[in-house]
């Protein structure tokens, strides 16, 4: 059945139902131990039908399982070892927010989650970043090959600088660091580079320091099997050198008004960028440079899975919530982060 926020609300009216639903999404009909992977597990019925107590003394609706294979027979729940682990937010709210993120086209703003689900700004912000953590590409995933579109763009920055683009600036390289002056250009925009596999529609994006040939080559080298790939780009000169390392390289000349030539075009990348920018400007209003890679993970995931239904996307993403536990610390420290409240839109 296709889910919607309404059907979800009908189906999950309390924590106990939320746990059951979470178990269904994560395990299907075969629960397994998150510590050892064994399916030799038993549900632990609350003693004498009485609910377990939470720390505050209220009846807990948490569903607990026990592994028969682990030494010491470890206990666990559907949340153990996942992005949901250790959170004080109810499983019910988690499921709603998770579904909202999976079903929105332009992303969901932390402020909207805060208001709708009666959470603090900090909690809403953190939940969304945890979900993005699950959307990150598996680092062990293989190299792209086939017909690959490469393109780059600039995002963010203050509105007064938004008319700036490197194309207007006659081949001047714009650095990603905010506020750095290069010749007559001052930019606070960040360069984003994307690769699109034309056959599968998979997109892989990253923040790059600049759009020079060296930087773009570096961004491609660990993602694309050059010899087995055909590169399609626009006429940006940085691609000329890299192009010779590919099986072939075709470029459309945007400056001459050429956007499609036969099957060659960068339209898929352009489509991705326009949606990314719409979301950053419209939904999130501003994304700080240090968090941009998390949003790119979200948009790559959304674009790559765009042909799936919302329900299938949710189920697919549920398959990635384990072993990606993210504590608050790695996000907030060492990245110029002060408090979530001061950056609530980013
Ligand atoms: Zn086990």
mmCIF file of C-alpha atoms and ligand atoms in Angstrom:
data_model
loop_
_atom_site.group_PDB
_atom_site.id
_atom_site.type_symbol
_atom_site.label_atom_id
_atom_site.label_comp_id
_atom_site.label_asym_id
_atom_site.label_seq_id
_atom_site.Cartn_x
_atom_site.Cartn_y
_atom_site.Cartn_z
ATOM 1 C CA UNK A 1 0.000 0.000 0.000
ATOM 2 C CA UNK A 2 1.194 3.490 -0.814
ATOM 3 C CA UNK A 3 1.718 5.561 2.282
ATOM 4 C CA UNK A 4 0.837 9.169 2.886
ATOM 5 C CA UNK A 5 1.095 11.265 6.022
ATOM 6 C CA UNK A 6 -2.616 10.625 6.575
ATOM 7 C CA UNK A 7 -2.440 6.844 6.226
ATOM 8 C CA UNK A 8 0.664 6.881 8.396
ATOM 9 C CA UNK A 9 -1.179 8.822 11.101
ATOM 10 C CA UNK A 10 -4.081 6.335 10.964
ATOM 11 C CA UNK A 11 -1.755 3.399 11.186
ATOM 12 C CA UNK A 12 0.523 4.682 13.956
ATOM 13 C CA UNK A 13 -1.514 6.069 16.820
ATOM 14 C CA UNK A 14 0.880 5.271 19.672
ATOM 15 C CA UNK A 15 4.491 4.299 20.418
ATOM 16 C CA UNK A 16 3.762 0.598 20.479
ATOM 17 C CA UNK A 17 2.371 0.725 16.946
ATOM 18 C CA UNK A 18 5.295 2.904 15.901
ATOM 19 C CA UNK A 19 7.750 0.253 17.136
ATOM 20 C CA UNK A 20 5.830 -2.462 15.284
ATOM 21 C CA UNK A 21 5.854 -0.410 12.109
ATOM 22 C CA UNK A 22 9.563 0.324 12.477
ATOM 23 C CA UNK A 23 10.225 -3.410 12.937
ATOM 24 C CA UNK A 24 8.232 -4.142 9.790
ATOM 25 C CA UNK A 25 10.155 -1.544 7.766
ATOM 26 C CA UNK A 26 13.562 -2.608 9.007
ATOM 27 C CA UNK A 27 13.209 -6.355 9.341
ATOM 28 C CA UNK A 28 10.144 -7.415 7.383
ATOM 29 C CA UNK A 29 9.245 -10.886 8.634
ATOM 30 C CA UNK A 30 12.765 -11.746 9.835
ATOM 31 C CA UNK A 31 13.998 -9.793 12.830
ATOM 32 C CA UNK A 32 17.756 -9.963 13.253
ATOM 33 C CA UNK A 33 20.295 -9.059 15.884
ATOM 34 C CA UNK A 34 22.076 -5.744 15.106
ATOM 35 C CA UNK A 35 25.166 -6.965 16.992
ATOM 36 C CA UNK A 36 25.840 -10.247 15.156
ATOM 37 C CA UNK A 37 23.252 -10.463 12.390
ATOM 38 C CA UNK A 38 21.725 -13.687 13.743
ATOM 39 C CA UNK A 39 18.029 -14.332 13.190
ATOM 40 C CA UNK A 40 17.894 -16.557 16.281
ATOM 41 C CA UNK A 41 16.109 -13.881 18.271
ATOM 42 C CA UNK A 42 13.113 -13.768 20.594
ATOM 43 C CA UNK A 43 10.724 -11.034 21.455
ATOM 44 C CA UNK A 44 10.709 -10.396 25.199
ATOM 45 C CA UNK A 45 7.187 -10.134 26.465
ATOM 46 C CA UNK A 46 6.810 -7.634 29.291
ATOM 47 C CA UNK A 47 6.571 -9.621 32.560
ATOM 48 C CA UNK A 48 3.024 -10.561 33.545
ATOM 49 C CA UNK A 49 1.739 -8.350 30.758
ATOM 50 C CA UNK A 50 2.901 -5.300 32.672
ATOM 51 C CA UNK A 51 4.791 -2.736 30.642
ATOM 52 C CA UNK A 52 8.384 -1.972 31.339
ATOM 53 C CA UNK A 53 8.990 1.340 33.036
ATOM 54 C CA UNK A 54 10.944 4.187 31.527
ATOM 55 C CA UNK A 55 13.405 6.236 33.544
ATOM 56 C CA UNK A 56 10.629 8.625 34.500
ATOM 57 C CA UNK A 57 8.442 5.779 35.728
ATOM 58 C CA UNK A 58 5.955 5.977 32.864
ATOM 59 C CA UNK A 59 4.974 2.781 31.071
ATOM 60 C CA UNK A 60 7.398 2.110 28.233
ATOM 61 C CA UNK A 61 6.044 0.946 24.916
ATOM 62 C CA UNK A 62 9.466 0.018 23.650
ATOM 63 C CA UNK A 63 9.590 -3.441 22.084
ATOM 64 C CA UNK A 64 12.647 -5.379 23.199
ATOM 65 C CA UNK A 65 14.235 -8.459 21.625
ATOM 66 C CA UNK A 66 16.932 -10.806 22.794
ATOM 67 C CA UNK A 67 19.604 -12.504 20.705
ATOM 68 C CA UNK A 68 20.221 -16.235 21.302
ATOM 69 C CA UNK A 69 23.527 -16.220 19.417
ATOM 70 C CA UNK A 70 25.432 -13.305 20.963
ATOM 71 C CA UNK A 71 27.594 -13.978 24.004
ATOM 72 C CA UNK A 72 25.657 -12.671 26.978
ATOM 73 C CA UNK A 73 22.464 -12.803 24.913
ATOM 74 C CA UNK A 74 22.221 -9.164 24.100
ATOM 75 C CA UNK A 75 18.990 -7.247 24.087
ATOM 76 C CA UNK A 76 18.040 -4.858 21.343
ATOM 77 C CA UNK A 77 15.185 -3.048 19.655
ATOM 78 C CA UNK A 78 14.529 -2.002 16.062
ATOM 79 C CA UNK A 79 16.374 1.236 16.872
ATOM 80 C CA UNK A 80 19.615 -0.286 18.147
ATOM 81 C CA UNK A 81 22.609 0.786 16.086
ATOM 82 C CA UNK A 82 20.576 3.017 13.771
ATOM 83 C CA UNK A 83 20.368 6.755 13.189
ATOM 84 C CA UNK A 84 17.390 6.698 15.589
ATOM 85 C CA UNK A 85 19.355 5.167 18.445
ATOM 86 C CA UNK A 86 19.628 7.078 21.698
ATOM 87 C CA UNK A 87 17.216 9.803 20.655
ATOM 88 C CA UNK A 88 14.610 11.086 23.100
ATOM 89 C CA UNK A 89 12.204 11.790 20.255
ATOM 90 C CA UNK A 90 9.336 9.313 20.004
ATOM 91 C CA UNK A 91 9.532 6.664 17.306
ATOM 92 C CA UNK A 92 6.196 7.934 16.051
ATOM 93 C CA UNK A 93 7.603 11.402 15.370
ATOM 94 C CA UNK A 94 10.716 9.919 13.820
ATOM 95 C CA UNK A 95 8.608 7.929 11.364
ATOM 96 C CA UNK A 96 6.560 10.962 10.366
ATOM 97 C CA UNK A 97 9.636 13.130 9.814
ATOM 98 C CA UNK A 98 11.391 10.310 7.985
ATOM 99 C CA UNK A 99 8.433 9.942 5.647
ATOM 100 C CA UNK A 100 8.191 13.697 5.083
ATOM 101 C CA UNK A 101 11.819 13.832 4.020
ATOM 102 C CA UNK A 102 11.334 10.826 1.717
ATOM 103 C CA UNK A 103 8.229 12.258 0.100
ATOM 104 C CA UNK A 104 9.199 15.908 -0.350
ATOM 105 C CA UNK A 105 10.575 17.111 -3.641
ATOM 106 C CA UNK A 106 12.559 20.063 -2.345
ATOM 107 C CA UNK A 107 13.481 18.874 1.125
ATOM 108 C CA UNK A 108 11.907 19.788 4.445
ATOM 109 C CA UNK A 109 12.958 22.807 6.472
ATOM 110 C CA UNK A 110 14.035 22.243 10.073
ATOM 111 C CA UNK A 111 11.752 25.095 11.086
ATOM 112 C CA UNK A 112 8.737 23.339 9.620
ATOM 113 C CA UNK A 113 9.542 20.115 11.467
ATOM 114 C CA UNK A 114 10.067 22.072 14.671
ATOM 115 C CA UNK A 115 6.643 23.687 14.408
ATOM 116 C CA UNK A 116 4.647 20.710 13.112
ATOM 117 C CA UNK A 117 5.981 18.158 15.591
ATOM 118 C CA UNK A 118 6.464 20.411 18.565
ATOM 119 C CA UNK A 119 10.225 19.938 18.793
ATOM 120 C CA UNK A 120 13.019 22.294 19.690
ATOM 121 C CA UNK A 121 14.940 23.892 16.825
ATOM 122 C CA UNK A 122 18.006 21.947 17.839
ATOM 123 C CA UNK A 123 16.205 18.606 17.831
ATOM 124 C CA UNK A 124 14.532 19.217 14.466
ATOM 125 C CA UNK A 125 17.837 20.252 12.935
ATOM 126 C CA UNK A 126 19.583 17.201 14.347
ATOM 127 C CA UNK A 127 16.885 14.756 13.186
ATOM 128 C CA UNK A 128 17.139 16.028 9.619
ATOM 129 C CA UNK A 129 20.915 15.700 9.663
ATOM 130 C CA UNK A 130 20.654 12.152 10.978
ATOM 131 C CA UNK A 131 18.319 11.257 8.133
ATOM 132 C CA UNK A 132 20.796 12.812 5.682
ATOM 133 C CA UNK A 133 23.444 10.597 7.216
ATOM 134 C CA UNK A 134 21.428 7.553 6.091
ATOM 135 C CA UNK A 135 21.157 9.057 2.595
ATOM 136 C CA UNK A 136 24.926 9.225 2.181
ATOM 137 C CA UNK A 137 26.344 7.016 -0.503
ATOM 138 C CA UNK A 138 28.039 3.862 0.688
ATOM 139 C CA UNK A 139 31.770 4.671 0.380
ATOM 140 C CA UNK A 140 32.403 1.166 -0.951
ATOM 141 C CA UNK A 141 30.049 1.615 -3.878
ATOM 142 C CA UNK A 142 31.718 1.087 -7.257
ATOM 143 C CA UNK A 143 33.009 3.515 -9.852
ATOM 144 C CA UNK A 144 30.714 5.010 -12.439
ATOM 145 C CA UNK A 145 31.177 3.939 -16.042
ATOM 146 C CA UNK A 146 29.245 4.378 -19.277
ATOM 147 C CA UNK A 147 28.010 7.760 -20.432
ATOM 148 C CA UNK A 148 28.715 10.290 -17.696
ATOM 149 C CA UNK A 149 27.617 13.910 -17.616
ATOM 150 C CA UNK A 150 29.864 16.247 -15.628
ATOM 151 C CA UNK A 151 28.841 19.761 -14.730
ATOM 152 C CA UNK A 152 29.488 22.341 -12.061
ATOM 153 C CA UNK A 153 27.604 25.195 -10.518
ATOM 154 C CA UNK A 154 27.774 27.725 -7.705
ATOM 155 C CA UNK A 155 25.337 27.777 -4.837
ATOM 156 C CA UNK A 156 24.617 29.924 -1.831
ATOM 157 C CA UNK A 157 26.025 33.323 -1.193
ATOM 158 C CA UNK A 158 24.359 36.543 -0.286
ATOM 159 C CA UNK A 159 21.616 37.756 -2.600
ATOM 160 C CA UNK A 160 23.612 40.818 -3.651
ATOM 161 C CA UNK A 161 26.197 38.517 -5.201
ATOM 162 C CA UNK A 162 23.761 36.203 -6.888
ATOM 163 C CA UNK A 163 24.081 37.701 -10.357
ATOM 164 C CA UNK A 164 27.719 36.711 -10.427
ATOM 165 C CA UNK A 165 28.713 33.630 -12.308
ATOM 166 C CA UNK A 166 32.012 32.529 -13.644
ATOM 167 C CA UNK A 167 30.614 32.428 -17.171
ATOM 168 C CA UNK A 168 29.979 36.149 -17.056
ATOM 169 C CA UNK A 169 33.450 36.646 -15.738
ATOM 170 C CA UNK A 170 35.338 35.407 -18.755
ATOM 171 C CA UNK A 171 36.980 32.256 -17.471
ATOM 172 C CA UNK A 172 38.105 33.576 -14.126
ATOM 173 C CA UNK A 173 38.225 30.837 -11.504
ATOM 174 C CA UNK A 174 36.075 31.700 -8.541
ATOM 175 C CA UNK A 175 37.307 30.267 -5.263
ATOM 176 C CA UNK A 176 34.922 28.523 -2.898
ATOM 177 C CA UNK A 177 36.066 30.313 0.228
ATOM 178 C CA UNK A 178 33.625 33.017 1.130
ATOM 179 C CA UNK A 179 34.686 36.582 0.660
ATOM 180 C CA UNK A 180 37.975 35.928 -1.066
ATOM 181 C CA UNK A 181 38.868 38.517 -3.623
ATOM 182 C CA UNK A 182 40.101 37.346 -7.012
ATOM 183 C CA UNK A 183 40.797 40.195 -9.329
ATOM 184 C CA UNK A 184 37.573 42.102 -9.622
ATOM 185 C CA UNK A 185 35.358 39.322 -8.262
ATOM 186 C CA UNK A 186 34.277 38.894 -4.703
ATOM 187 C CA UNK A 187 32.220 35.781 -4.158
ATOM 188 C CA UNK A 188 30.690 34.001 -1.234
ATOM 189 C CA UNK A 189 29.371 31.207 -3.401
ATOM 190 C CA UNK A 190 30.458 27.602 -3.166
ATOM 191 C CA UNK A 191 31.390 25.468 -6.146
ATOM 192 C CA UNK A 192 29.467 22.194 -6.489
ATOM 193 C CA UNK A 193 30.473 19.519 -8.957
ATOM 194 C CA UNK A 194 28.122 16.749 -10.087
ATOM 195 C CA UNK A 195 28.436 13.573 -12.099
ATOM 196 C CA UNK A 196 25.347 11.974 -13.611
ATOM 197 C CA UNK A 197 25.233 8.444 -14.974
ATOM 198 C CA UNK A 198 22.965 8.861 -17.982
ATOM 199 C CA UNK A 199 21.861 5.221 -18.047
ATOM 200 C CA UNK A 200 20.929 4.786 -14.386
ATOM 201 C CA UNK A 201 20.201 8.413 -13.474
ATOM 202 C CA UNK A 202 22.495 8.150 -10.464
ATOM 203 C CA UNK A 203 24.003 11.479 -9.447
ATOM 204 C CA UNK A 204 27.078 12.043 -7.274
ATOM 205 C CA UNK A 205 27.858 15.548 -6.100
ATOM 206 C CA UNK A 206 30.511 17.145 -4.014
ATOM 207 C CA UNK A 207 31.815 20.501 -2.935
ATOM 208 C CA UNK A 208 34.962 21.441 -4.838
ATOM 209 C CA UNK A 209 37.457 24.182 -3.910
ATOM 210 C CA UNK A 210 37.228 25.705 -7.400
ATOM 211 C CA UNK A 211 36.324 24.700 -10.950
ATOM 212 C CA UNK A 212 39.834 24.427 -12.382
ATOM 213 C CA UNK A 213 40.794 21.409 -14.482
ATOM 214 C CA UNK A 214 42.931 20.031 -11.650
ATOM 215 C CA UNK A 215 40.147 20.244 -9.070
ATOM 216 C CA UNK A 216 37.539 18.719 -11.360
ATOM 217 C CA UNK A 217 39.850 15.906 -12.387
ATOM 218 C CA UNK A 218 40.526 15.141 -8.736
ATOM 219 C CA UNK A 219 36.794 15.072 -8.040
ATOM 220 C CA UNK A 220 36.295 12.579 -10.880
ATOM 221 C CA UNK A 221 39.300 10.323 -10.439
ATOM 222 C CA UNK A 222 37.921 8.242 -7.545
ATOM 223 C CA UNK A 223 34.357 8.190 -8.921
ATOM 224 C CA UNK A 224 34.656 7.408 -12.610
ATOM 225 C CA UNK A 225 36.405 4.707 -14.580
ATOM 226 C CA UNK A 226 37.785 7.083 -17.239
ATOM 227 C CA UNK A 227 38.838 4.463 -19.792
ATOM 228 C CA UNK A 228 35.400 2.818 -19.789
ATOM 229 C CA UNK A 229 33.412 6.048 -19.872
ATOM 230 C CA UNK A 230 32.161 8.595 -22.357
ATOM 231 C CA UNK A 231 32.194 12.113 -20.966
ATOM 232 C CA UNK A 232 29.591 14.746 -21.808
ATOM 233 C CA UNK A 233 30.083 18.343 -20.675
ATOM 234 C CA UNK A 234 29.481 21.898 -21.700
ATOM 235 C CA UNK A 235 32.244 23.967 -23.228
ATOM 236 C CA UNK A 236 33.982 24.937 -19.972
ATOM 237 C CA UNK A 237 37.688 24.788 -20.810
ATOM 238 C CA UNK A 238 38.584 22.862 -17.649
ATOM 239 C CA UNK A 239 37.087 19.712 -19.215
ATOM 240 C CA UNK A 240 39.313 19.756 -22.300
ATOM 241 C CA UNK A 241 42.319 18.123 -20.666
ATOM 242 C CA UNK A 242 40.355 15.595 -18.587
ATOM 243 C CA UNK A 243 38.298 14.704 -21.653
ATOM 244 C CA UNK A 244 41.311 13.179 -23.391
ATOM 245 C CA UNK A 245 41.598 10.579 -20.609
ATOM 246 C CA UNK A 246 38.100 9.283 -21.324
ATOM 247 C CA UNK A 247 37.094 6.819 -24.037
ATOM 248 C CA UNK A 248 35.461 9.844 -25.630
ATOM 249 C CA UNK A 249 34.503 13.417 -24.755
ATOM 250 C CA UNK A 250 31.714 15.438 -26.316
ATOM 251 C CA UNK A 251 30.881 18.995 -25.357
ATOM 252 C CA UNK A 252 27.868 21.134 -26.158
ATOM 253 C CA UNK A 253 28.634 24.808 -26.590
ATOM 254 C CA UNK A 254 26.256 26.759 -24.381
ATOM 255 C CA UNK A 255 27.861 30.066 -25.354
ATOM 256 C CA UNK A 256 26.777 29.382 -28.946
ATOM 257 C CA UNK A 257 23.268 28.492 -27.757
ATOM 258 C CA UNK A 258 23.845 24.770 -28.237
ATOM 259 C CA UNK A 259 22.272 22.680 -25.456
ATOM 260 C CA UNK A 260 21.586 19.390 -27.185
ATOM 261 C CA UNK A 261 23.459 17.786 -30.039
ATOM 262 C CA UNK A 262 22.137 14.360 -30.957
ATOM 263 C CA UNK A 263 22.137 12.485 -27.649
ATOM 264 C CA UNK A 264 24.763 14.783 -26.114
ATOM 265 C CA UNK A 265 23.632 17.260 -23.462
ATOM 266 C CA UNK A 266 24.189 18.290 -19.871
ATOM 267 C CA UNK A 267 20.447 18.626 -19.265
ATOM 268 C CA UNK A 268 20.315 16.007 -16.520
ATOM 269 C CA UNK A 269 22.905 17.894 -14.486
ATOM 270 C CA UNK A 270 21.172 21.210 -15.163
ATOM 271 C CA UNK A 271 17.900 19.698 -13.937
ATOM 272 C CA UNK A 272 19.583 18.483 -10.784
ATOM 273 C CA UNK A 273 21.173 21.880 -10.127
ATOM 274 C CA UNK A 274 17.961 23.806 -10.607
ATOM 275 C CA UNK A 275 16.180 21.621 -8.072
ATOM 276 C CA UNK A 276 19.091 21.882 -5.658
ATOM 277 C CA UNK A 277 19.060 25.668 -5.901
ATOM 278 C CA UNK A 278 15.299 25.855 -5.584
ATOM 279 C CA UNK A 279 15.538 23.892 -2.386
ATOM 280 C CA UNK A 280 18.456 25.799 -0.915
ATOM 281 C CA UNK A 281 16.878 29.168 -1.675
ATOM 282 C CA UNK A 282 13.241 28.214 -1.143
ATOM 283 C CA UNK A 283 13.154 25.591 1.585
ATOM 284 C CA UNK A 284 16.319 26.056 3.574
ATOM 285 C CA UNK A 285 16.906 29.734 2.679
ATOM 286 C CA UNK A 286 20.583 29.413 3.340
ATOM 287 C CA UNK A 287 22.967 26.509 3.773
ATOM 288 C CA UNK A 288 26.337 27.125 5.334
ATOM 289 C CA UNK A 289 29.387 25.917 3.449
ATOM 290 C CA UNK A 290 30.395 23.484 6.189
ATOM 291 C CA UNK A 291 27.057 21.659 6.002
ATOM 292 C CA UNK A 292 26.564 21.770 2.252
ATOM 293 C CA UNK A 293 27.910 18.249 1.699
ATOM 294 C CA UNK A 294 25.080 16.880 3.867
ATOM 295 C CA UNK A 295 22.478 18.579 1.684
ATOM 296 C CA UNK A 296 24.218 17.289 -1.414
ATOM 297 C CA UNK A 297 23.926 13.745 -0.020
ATOM 298 C CA UNK A 298 20.205 14.349 0.452
ATOM 299 C CA UNK A 299 19.741 15.727 -3.057
ATOM 300 C CA UNK A 300 21.846 13.044 -4.678
ATOM 301 C CA UNK A 301 19.718 10.443 -2.941
ATOM 302 C CA UNK A 302 16.469 12.123 -3.905
ATOM 303 C CA UNK A 303 17.512 12.559 -7.529
ATOM 304 C CA UNK A 304 18.915 9.063 -7.878
ATOM 305 C CA UNK A 305 15.706 7.532 -6.481
ATOM 306 C CA UNK A 306 13.340 9.973 -8.192
ATOM 307 C CA UNK A 307 11.555 7.236 -10.133
ATOM 308 C CA UNK A 308 10.639 5.307 -6.976
ATOM 309 C CA UNK A 309 7.357 5.888 -5.173
ATOM 310 C CA UNK A 310 7.566 7.702 -1.831
ATOM 311 C CA UNK A 311 6.788 4.467 -0.021
ATOM 312 C CA UNK A 312 9.498 2.534 -1.844
ATOM 313 C CA UNK A 313 11.957 5.357 -1.235
ATOM 314 C CA UNK A 314 11.134 5.209 2.472
ATOM 315 C CA UNK A 315 11.620 1.439 2.574
ATOM 316 C CA UNK A 316 14.872 1.706 0.630
ATOM 317 C CA UNK A 317 16.238 4.376 2.942
ATOM 318 C CA UNK A 318 15.193 2.330 5.979
ATOM 319 C CA UNK A 319 17.643 -0.264 4.681
ATOM 320 C CA UNK A 320 20.448 2.276 5.204
ATOM 321 C CA UNK A 321 19.681 3.509 8.710
ATOM 322 C CA UNK A 322 21.846 0.947 10.479
ATOM 323 C CA UNK A 323 25.539 1.263 11.308
ATOM 324 C CA UNK A 324 25.551 4.941 10.547
ATOM 325 C CA UNK A 325 25.093 6.125 14.062
ATOM 326 C CA UNK A 326 25.989 9.723 14.292
ATOM 327 C CA UNK A 327 26.471 11.434 17.570
ATOM 328 C CA UNK A 328 25.872 15.093 18.022
ATOM 329 C CA UNK A 329 29.549 15.824 18.509
ATOM 330 C CA UNK A 330 30.943 15.129 15.016
ATOM 331 C CA UNK A 331 28.421 17.467 13.432
ATOM 332 C CA UNK A 332 28.819 20.368 15.780
ATOM 333 C CA UNK A 333 32.492 20.438 16.633
ATOM 334 C CA UNK A 334 35.427 21.456 14.542
ATOM 335 C CA UNK A 335 33.301 22.862 11.775
ATOM 336 C CA UNK A 336 32.823 26.416 12.865
ATOM 337 C CA UNK A 337 29.457 25.567 14.329
ATOM 338 C CA UNK A 338 28.182 27.605 17.213
ATOM 339 C CA UNK A 339 24.628 26.697 18.164
ATOM 340 C CA UNK A 340 21.899 25.247 16.001
ATOM 341 C CA UNK A 341 19.636 28.106 17.022
ATOM 342 C CA UNK A 342 21.936 30.670 15.506
ATOM 343 C CA UNK A 343 21.975 28.765 12.246
ATOM 344 C CA UNK A 344 18.546 27.297 12.278
ATOM 345 C CA UNK A 345 18.039 27.511 8.554
ATOM 346 C CA UNK A 346 21.288 25.919 7.607
HETATM 347 ZN ZN1 LIG B 1 23.433 -11.332 18.309
#
